[in-house]
Amino acid sequence: MDRFILSNFLQIMIIRCVALIGLFCSSVDAANQLTPSAGQILYRQGILSSGNQMTAIVAGDIAILGKQFNCQSCHGRSGMGAAEGKYVVPSIAGKLLFSGSHKRPAYDRKTLARVLREGIDSSGRLLDPLMPRFVLPDNDIEELAVYLEGLSAEPMPGLDDKVIRLATVISEDIDIEQRKAVVDVLSTYVKVINRQTRLESQRPNRGTKPEVKLPSLYREWILDIWTLKGDRQSWPAQLRNYYQTQPVFALMSGLTSGSWAPVGRFCENNKIPCLFPSTDLPDAEQNDFYTFHFSKGIKLEAELISEHISSQFVPKVRQEGSKTIQFYCDAIGARASEFLTSALAQQKLKTENISFDCQEPMPVSKLIAQLKKSPLSDIILWLAREKLNEITQLLPARNIYLSSTLLQRNLLGDFPLAKDSLLVAHPYKLPGKIDSAMRRFKVWAKLHGIKIRYPKLQAEAFFASFATSDALNHVRRYRLRDYLLEMLDHSPGVAVYLPHYPRPSLGPGQRFLTKGGYLLSLINGEPDIINAQWILPF
């Protein structure tokens, strides 16, 4: 009887364990919904367990609050450190900090407290004055030590000693020719990388020193294509299924219709680098860490227009004397109008938004009627060229704004709707200017037999591949995703290889390569690049 009861008990426990495992695996995101530990909050934000900001003493006697100078500020989220000019910030990730080296003994709780408070390392050496001295209670040092022990302790999936597995996300509604053009660039770049590493497996022993016995710096790349199908609400589940079936180290490039938000949220929730997708609607959130974008897309254009409008008027006078009217007929135009409405609202400026069906004729008479009521109005036409061409008469507006993105960056040609008040929000390099990065891509494409059919998309795919490769080379033997992103943060030279976009830059915490854009006047069917106005929105 006892044996029977024990047998049933074991069966029930096994079933429950299997159910729990299934529940765990059903959501890759589950582990990331845990409340941050006190040690993590202290490391990243400089906030003590008491809720107060910690104090850092720099230059011997200057007190700075922890939010201004915390551990992550210098050592990075990964704890792997970085190089700042001639100064090297050492790694403090658990396995490196709490193990010894030829330079110093391993840290323990006592020596960790000493180095934090007094700046004396585990060998008794006084550290550089650039290392702050922190005012920390014992319990917070213990919390920090526990966090550091687990920091970057485990290698991330999708990468081992021989293979780096990457993926690119493309939605099925993307034009098949565009998809092929982008995938051609990505797959060719992967083949080039793999040709350069093809002999590494034949060189397992390259000497007698311990460091040459470490895993190779060079690994084969494998690129998966994750195709998203159907309703956008099902995309998170599709992404989880792809990742559970075959984990990848990072997402590279990407192309979807509409908002990138479902993919971006997946990357943030699962701490997966998402490097430079092609999208006009990034819909990134303020504290996103894992996704790098080329720019804010159509939102940046709205910000450029907002800056120009709000700079010309005192809000009270502006509201009484005129309006800002927006016209649009599709989803991206609707989103653009939302962005501009929100941006102008911060300046206490109101907008009037008018939508219509793109399949219907342009309601020009309705637009003109609105403008006649307030002839000093600004009008924003979030429309493609074919709809703009339906406007064959002058519009009685003070300023008329167009979108370079919706014009597909082709600014040539007359628009009969205005004489001298036509302005274009243009977050790209100025037309007619030499684009050295684009020339470089064209040479590469010709060398590898790639036909350039969609210059912007293909150049973006090339840059995403190049930036990923550069960051992986710097990561070297450490299989850490956060470290990969930090290598991009500290690789400002990579940005000069970006075609199309003006004044790109990379740096810690920066997740948009291009932060500003131009406002161009169209005169006699051509953009006035001499008087182009550069705007950097706040």
XYZ file of C-alpha atoms in Angstrom:
538
model
C 0.000 0.000 0.000
C 2.797 2.407 0.971
C 4.618 1.538 -2.239
C 1.470 2.249 -4.252
C 0.968 5.623 -2.544
C 4.615 6.520 -3.091
C 4.347 5.563 -6.771
C 1.269 7.743 -7.269
C 2.948 10.578 -5.394
C 6.002 10.413 -7.669
C 3.803 10.352 -10.782
C 1.918 13.434 -9.599
C 5.163 15.260 -8.810
C 6.621 14.396 -12.218
C 3.481 15.668 -13.960
C 3.609 18.883 -11.950
C 7.300 19.378 -12.752
C 6.641 18.882 -16.455
C 3.780 21.363 -16.259
C 6.005 23.884 -14.517
C 8.723 23.436 -17.131
C 6.160 23.955 -19.876
C 4.869 27.054 -18.140
C 8.410 28.401 -17.885
C 9.212 27.709 -21.514
C 5.935 29.191 -22.748
C 7.336 32.656 -22.236
C 10.932 33.560 -22.840
C 10.131 36.901 -21.248
C 9.167 35.554 -17.815
C 12.600 35.803 -16.210
C 12.907 39.426 -17.234
C 9.776 40.522 -15.364
C 11.422 40.013 -11.957
C 11.893 43.029 -9.736
C 15.479 44.340 -10.003
C 17.654 43.459 -7.025
C 18.993 46.094 -4.654
C 22.463 45.374 -6.010
C 21.355 45.987 -9.592
C 19.662 49.261 -8.676
C 22.805 50.381 -6.864
C 25.056 49.364 -9.768
C 22.966 50.927 -12.543
C 21.287 53.880 -10.857
C 23.411 54.668 -7.823
C 20.478 54.309 -5.429
C 21.005 52.722 -2.014
C 18.677 50.151 -0.465
C 17.387 52.992 1.728
C 16.134 54.777 -1.388
C 18.708 57.558 -1.104
C 21.323 58.265 -3.744
C 24.799 57.063 -2.921
C 27.605 59.604 -2.690
C 30.751 59.381 -4.811
C 33.853 61.363 -3.821
C 35.963 62.402 -6.819
C 39.195 64.390 -7.073
C 39.723 63.837 -3.361
C 36.961 66.042 -1.967
C 34.175 66.676 -4.487
C 30.915 64.889 -3.640
C 28.727 63.742 -6.545
C 25.401 61.935 -6.300
C 25.122 58.352 -7.525
C 22.732 59.091 -10.391
C 25.475 61.228 -11.886
C 28.320 58.805 -11.200
C 27.331 55.166 -10.683
C 29.113 51.887 -11.432
C 27.493 51.469 -14.844
C 28.668 54.917 -15.933
C 32.235 53.636 -16.354
C 32.187 49.842 -16.180
C 29.147 49.430 -18.450
C 26.015 47.390 -17.952
C 27.989 44.215 -18.639
C 30.689 45.097 -16.112
C 33.332 44.445 -18.752
C 34.785 47.943 -18.632
C 35.969 50.055 -21.535
C 38.714 52.330 -22.763
C 38.235 56.065 -22.258
C 41.061 57.763 -24.121
C 44.305 56.501 -22.584
C 42.540 55.305 -19.450
C 41.366 51.685 -19.308
C 38.363 50.985 -17.081
C 38.884 47.421 -15.782
C 36.356 44.602 -15.913
C 34.451 43.964 -12.684
C 32.096 41.217 -13.876
C 31.879 38.435 -11.299
C 34.183 35.781 -12.720
C 36.878 38.362 -13.396
C 36.557 40.368 -10.186
C 36.397 37.465 -7.754
C 39.227 35.461 -9.326
C 42.896 36.301 -9.189
C 45.257 37.335 -11.970
C 48.959 37.982 -12.371
C 48.253 41.628 -11.492
C 46.289 41.154 -8.265
C 44.727 38.583 -5.909
C 41.023 37.773 -6.106
C 38.671 40.194 -4.392
C 36.607 39.155 -1.389
C 34.007 41.080 0.612
C 36.640 42.844 2.700
C 38.850 43.982 -0.171
C 35.790 44.935 -2.245
C 34.634 47.237 0.554
C 38.130 48.711 0.788
C 38.458 49.444 -2.925
C 35.009 51.059 -3.027
C 35.555 53.231 0.035
C 39.291 53.916 -0.038
C 40.398 53.181 -3.612
C 42.897 50.494 -2.561
C 42.771 47.316 -4.648
C 43.147 43.703 -3.510
C 46.942 43.869 -3.839
C 47.153 46.974 -1.645
C 47.814 49.324 -4.563
C 46.214 52.778 -4.568
C 43.997 53.201 -7.628
C 43.977 56.138 -10.008
C 42.151 59.233 -8.665
C 39.677 58.840 -11.539
C 38.185 55.935 -9.599
C 35.613 57.512 -7.222
C 35.524 56.678 -3.543
C 32.000 55.747 -2.471
C 30.193 56.269 0.813
C 28.486 52.894 1.207
C 26.952 51.075 4.197
C 27.960 47.442 4.785
C 24.585 46.055 3.729
C 24.737 47.859 0.371
C 28.240 46.569 -0.282
C 26.929 43.066 0.358
C 24.021 43.626 -2.069
C 26.445 44.948 -4.677
C 28.808 41.995 -4.181
C 25.977 39.515 -4.714
C 24.971 41.325 -7.902
C 28.550 41.445 -9.208
C 28.985 37.717 -8.593
C 26.231 37.021 -11.110
C 27.018 39.867 -13.518
C 27.887 38.514 -16.976
C 28.526 35.156 -15.324
C 26.948 33.009 -18.015
C 27.501 33.087 -21.801
C 24.467 34.021 -23.860
C 22.790 31.543 -26.232
C 23.294 31.774 -29.978
C 27.074 31.879 -29.812
C 29.688 29.273 -28.968
C 33.356 28.664 -29.722
C 32.670 27.903 -33.381
C 29.401 29.535 -34.472
C 27.594 32.863 -34.192
C 23.901 32.529 -34.988
C 22.086 35.688 -36.044
C 18.620 36.375 -37.417
C 16.891 39.040 -39.443
C 13.168 39.725 -39.063
C 11.065 40.395 -42.176
C 7.269 40.569 -42.314
C 5.562 38.605 -45.069
C 3.752 41.668 -46.461
C 7.033 43.240 -47.574
C 7.328 43.368 -51.353
C 9.096 40.204 -52.493
C 11.642 42.160 -54.551
C 12.524 44.375 -51.591
C 12.867 41.305 -49.395
C 15.157 39.613 -51.906
C 17.292 42.734 -52.312
C 17.867 43.045 -48.560
C 18.452 39.327 -47.988
C 20.951 39.265 -50.882
C 23.079 41.865 -49.111
C 22.869 40.140 -45.728
C 23.555 36.630 -47.004
C 26.459 37.834 -49.167
C 28.029 39.622 -46.219
C 27.734 36.436 -44.164
C 29.413 34.429 -46.932
C 32.282 36.923 -47.062
C 32.770 36.669 -43.292
C 32.737 32.884 -43.431
C 35.293 32.770 -46.245
C 37.635 34.754 -44.022
C 37.253 32.262 -41.159
C 37.168 28.983 -43.094
C 40.653 27.793 -41.967
C 40.278 28.525 -38.262
C 39.026 25.024 -37.406
C 42.270 23.623 -38.819
C 44.356 25.659 -36.360
C 43.345 24.409 -32.893
C 46.876 24.678 -31.513
C 48.724 27.835 -32.454
C 51.446 27.803 -29.824
C 52.293 26.841 -26.278
C 51.122 29.915 -24.357
C 47.872 29.549 -22.365
C 46.070 32.365 -24.183
C 46.346 30.692 -27.584
C 44.460 27.696 -26.207
C 41.387 29.883 -25.701
C 38.458 29.627 -28.137
C 39.060 31.162 -31.534
C 38.246 34.802 -32.124
C 36.828 33.816 -35.502
C 33.557 31.960 -35.762
C 31.285 30.936 -38.588
C 28.186 33.078 -39.024
C 24.771 31.501 -39.515
C 21.914 33.796 -40.541
C 18.295 32.768 -39.971
C 15.353 34.536 -41.606
C 12.432 35.007 -39.227
C 9.312 35.695 -41.303
C 6.419 37.256 -39.395
C 2.980 36.407 -40.737
C -0.594 37.495 -40.192
C -1.961 39.822 -37.550
C 0.602 41.981 -35.763
C -0.809 40.939 -32.399
C 0.482 37.430 -33.099
C 4.036 38.621 -33.798
C 5.297 38.382 -30.194
C 4.237 34.722 -30.050
C 5.863 34.028 -33.420
C 9.093 35.661 -32.271
C 9.112 33.624 -29.054
C 8.559 30.443 -31.052
C 11.460 31.229 -33.401
C 13.727 31.988 -30.460
C 12.756 28.916 -28.442
C 13.258 26.686 -31.479
C 16.694 28.103 -32.312
C 18.154 30.861 -30.094
C 20.204 33.568 -31.767
C 22.820 35.876 -30.303
C 21.446 39.009 -31.968
C 19.032 40.314 -34.587
C 20.710 42.073 -37.505
C 18.954 44.468 -39.877
C 15.259 43.690 -40.443
C 12.347 44.970 -42.484
C 8.680 45.148 -41.487
C 5.658 47.159 -42.497
C 4.333 49.623 -39.960
C 5.669 49.901 -36.442
C 8.788 48.042 -35.309
C 7.420 48.043 -31.741
C 6.492 44.318 -31.499
C 10.038 43.322 -32.451
C 11.597 46.039 -30.326
C 9.649 44.968 -27.238
C 10.674 41.343 -27.834
C 14.330 42.364 -27.947
C 14.091 44.488 -24.810
C 12.183 41.859 -22.830
C 14.614 39.100 -23.773
C 17.800 41.201 -23.738
C 18.634 40.442 -27.364
C 20.612 43.020 -29.387
C 18.560 44.300 -32.309
C 20.900 46.125 -34.646
C 19.706 48.690 -37.185
C 16.386 47.522 -38.652
C 14.989 49.425 -41.628
C 11.825 51.135 -40.409
C 10.127 54.516 -40.585
C 8.322 53.793 -37.305
C 10.818 52.622 -34.664
C 8.360 53.378 -31.831
C 11.193 52.968 -29.341
C 10.690 53.699 -25.668
C 12.844 56.145 -23.746
C 14.860 53.610 -21.758
C 15.358 51.028 -24.513
C 18.853 49.561 -24.381
C 18.993 46.645 -26.810
C 17.827 48.213 -30.093
C 19.892 50.553 -32.275
C 18.019 52.568 -34.919
C 19.173 54.742 -37.800
C 16.863 57.572 -36.712
C 13.442 58.207 -35.209
C 12.021 57.933 -38.728
C 8.802 59.799 -39.453
C 8.728 60.997 -35.834
C 11.952 62.918 -36.460
C 10.315 64.686 -39.409
C 7.412 65.693 -37.163
C 9.899 67.042 -34.621
C 11.709 69.050 -37.308
C 8.443 70.651 -38.395
C 7.407 71.281 -34.799
C 10.694 73.035 -34.037
C 10.286 75.259 -37.088
C 6.667 76.178 -36.375
C 7.098 76.795 -32.657
C 10.205 78.934 -33.186
C 8.267 81.521 -35.192
C 5.485 82.459 -32.810
C 4.681 83.379 -29.252
C 2.182 80.638 -28.339
C -0.659 82.992 -27.393
C -0.382 84.989 -30.614
C -0.052 81.815 -32.640
C -3.245 80.284 -31.261
C -5.306 83.411 -31.863
C -4.075 84.249 -35.322
C -3.857 80.976 -37.214
C -3.933 77.193 -37.178
C -1.791 74.213 -37.929
C -3.679 71.856 -40.231
C -2.546 68.310 -41.042
C -3.762 66.251 -44.001
C -3.143 62.496 -44.321
C -4.707 59.391 -45.832
C -2.795 56.329 -44.619
C -1.458 54.706 -41.448
C 2.001 56.262 -41.518
C 0.503 59.695 -42.191
C -1.817 59.207 -39.231
C 1.112 58.322 -36.967
C 3.088 61.319 -38.234
C 0.166 63.610 -37.424
C -0.008 62.134 -33.911
C 3.679 62.833 -33.372
C 3.370 66.432 -34.555
C 0.197 67.039 -32.549
C 1.987 65.823 -29.427
C 5.133 67.861 -30.122
C 3.192 71.088 -30.728
C 1.011 70.489 -27.674
C 4.158 70.740 -25.554
C 4.526 74.267 -26.953
C 0.824 74.935 -26.273
C 0.053 74.967 -29.989
C -3.035 73.205 -31.282
C -3.552 71.296 -34.529
C -6.501 70.402 -36.697
C -6.207 66.991 -38.329
C -8.087 65.974 -41.472
C -7.977 62.420 -42.810
C -9.367 60.851 -45.955
C -9.186 57.559 -47.832
C -6.133 57.257 -50.070
C -8.260 55.382 -52.597
C -10.549 58.393 -52.936
C -9.754 61.650 -54.768
C -7.908 64.270 -52.773
C -10.518 66.540 -51.062
C -8.863 69.736 -52.270
C -11.992 71.874 -51.911
C -12.325 70.915 -48.247
C -8.708 71.806 -47.650
C -9.021 75.191 -49.342
C -12.202 75.960 -47.402
C -10.366 75.325 -44.152
C -7.456 77.511 -45.202
C -9.676 80.438 -46.231
C -11.017 80.584 -42.685
C -7.467 81.076 -41.373
C -5.218 82.275 -44.209
C -2.152 82.495 -41.956
C -2.251 78.797 -41.215
C 0.550 76.300 -41.591
C -0.404 73.118 -43.387
C 1.370 69.782 -43.240
C 0.646 67.356 -46.067
C 1.625 63.857 -44.920
C 1.127 62.558 -48.450
C 2.977 60.659 -51.159
C 3.755 62.343 -54.458
C 0.824 60.823 -56.355
C -1.657 62.416 -53.949
C 0.195 65.731 -53.931
C -0.019 65.800 -57.722
C -3.806 65.921 -57.398
C -3.508 69.431 -55.947
C -3.352 71.615 -59.055
C -3.992 75.039 -57.543
C -2.263 77.306 -55.077
C -3.098 76.734 -51.439
C -3.635 79.917 -49.383
C -1.336 78.915 -46.538
C 1.507 80.685 -44.779
C 3.800 77.641 -44.905
C 3.286 74.241 -46.496
C 5.322 71.327 -45.140
C 5.996 68.016 -46.884
C 7.603 64.749 -45.791
C 10.797 63.625 -47.502
C 10.152 60.045 -46.384
C 6.715 59.973 -48.007
C 8.267 61.514 -51.120
C 10.801 58.650 -51.023
C 13.541 61.311 -50.723
C 12.919 62.454 -54.331
C 12.604 66.219 -54.004
C 12.876 67.153 -57.669
C 9.873 68.347 -59.659
C 7.342 71.156 -59.488
C 4.488 71.194 -57.021
C 1.816 73.662 -58.228
C 0.304 73.939 -54.755
C 2.724 76.677 -53.625
C 5.133 79.303 -54.945
C 7.655 80.140 -52.259
C 6.279 78.637 -49.043
C 7.015 74.955 -49.675
C 9.224 73.308 -47.044
C 10.366 69.696 -46.733
C 11.382 67.895 -43.555
C 14.459 65.972 -44.691
C 16.307 63.804 -42.091
C 18.779 62.593 -44.719
C 21.962 63.887 -46.302
C 21.497 66.883 -48.563
C 20.645 66.084 -52.186
C 23.560 66.397 -54.569
C 26.203 66.149 -51.863
C 28.886 63.454 -52.107
C 28.015 60.426 -49.998
C 31.314 58.605 -49.483
C 29.681 55.830 -47.478
C 27.218 55.140 -50.295
C 30.068 55.036 -52.800
C 31.827 52.511 -50.593
C 28.721 50.321 -50.481
C 28.300 50.482 -54.262
C 31.883 49.316 -54.762
C 31.301 46.420 -52.364
C 28.031 45.489 -54.074
C 29.618 45.543 -57.530
C 32.544 43.464 -56.321
C 30.161 40.778 -55.058
C 27.714 40.854 -57.949
C 24.803 42.480 -56.117
C 22.406 44.569 -58.167
C 21.316 47.704 -56.316
C 17.565 47.993 -56.785
C 16.596 49.628 -53.496
C 19.599 51.805 -52.587
C 18.473 52.974 -49.161
C 17.272 49.589 -47.895
C 20.263 47.700 -49.243
C 22.741 50.259 -47.919
C 21.095 50.030 -44.502
C 21.387 46.232 -44.571
C 25.067 46.543 -45.465
C 25.715 48.977 -42.620
C 23.866 46.741 -40.137
C 26.098 43.838 -41.189
C 29.254 45.938 -41.001
C 28.412 47.352 -37.558
C 27.541 43.890 -36.231
C 30.819 42.489 -37.533
C 32.838 45.331 -36.035
C 31.223 44.938 -32.613
C 31.679 41.161 -32.628
C 35.365 41.593 -33.440
C 35.770 43.771 -30.369
C 33.784 41.416 -28.149
C 36.305 38.747 -29.086
C 36.090 35.733 -26.769
C 33.434 37.060 -24.393
C 29.987 35.743 -25.265
C 28.019 38.602 -23.725
C 25.231 40.547 -25.437
C 25.471 43.634 -23.251
C 29.179 43.809 -24.019
C 28.393 43.700 -27.748
C 26.212 46.787 -27.386
C 28.813 48.562 -25.296
C 31.372 47.951 -28.018
C 29.080 49.821 -30.408
C 28.719 52.586 -27.825
C 32.493 52.993 -27.867
C 32.965 52.693 -31.637
C 32.260 56.209 -32.945
C 34.278 55.493 -36.085
C 31.658 53.013 -37.269
C 29.166 55.817 -37.899
C 31.171 57.283 -40.796
C 30.297 54.180 -42.833
C 26.569 55.008 -42.729
C 25.091 56.111 -46.080
C 22.139 58.492 -46.511
C 21.925 59.824 -42.950
C 23.494 63.164 -41.894
C 25.872 63.679 -38.989
C 25.589 60.170 -37.498
C 27.189 59.454 -34.148
C 27.454 56.663 -31.595
C 28.040 56.932 -27.864
C 26.968 55.451 -24.527
C 23.200 55.455 -24.228
C 22.655 56.741 -27.774
C 20.252 54.494 -29.662
C 19.619 56.661 -32.739
C 22.515 57.249 -35.112
C 21.017 60.445 -36.515
C 19.457 62.913 -34.097
C 18.573 65.806 -36.385
C 17.700 66.750 -39.936
C 17.181 69.533 -42.445
C 14.306 71.782 -43.356
C 14.616 72.495 -47.074
C 12.822 75.009 -49.260
C 11.714 73.841 -52.703
C 12.299 76.563 -55.292
C 11.443 76.092 -58.973
C 11.232 72.349 -58.526
C 14.594 71.959 -56.786
C 15.682 71.852 -53.138
C 17.588 74.896 -51.912
C 20.541 73.153 -50.254
C 22.548 76.367 -49.843
C 20.091 77.740 -47.296
C 19.187 74.386 -45.785
C 18.356 74.741 -42.103
C 19.831 72.097 -39.789
C 17.570 71.376 -36.814
C 18.428 69.287 -33.775
C 15.170 68.742 -31.856
C 15.278 68.865 -28.082
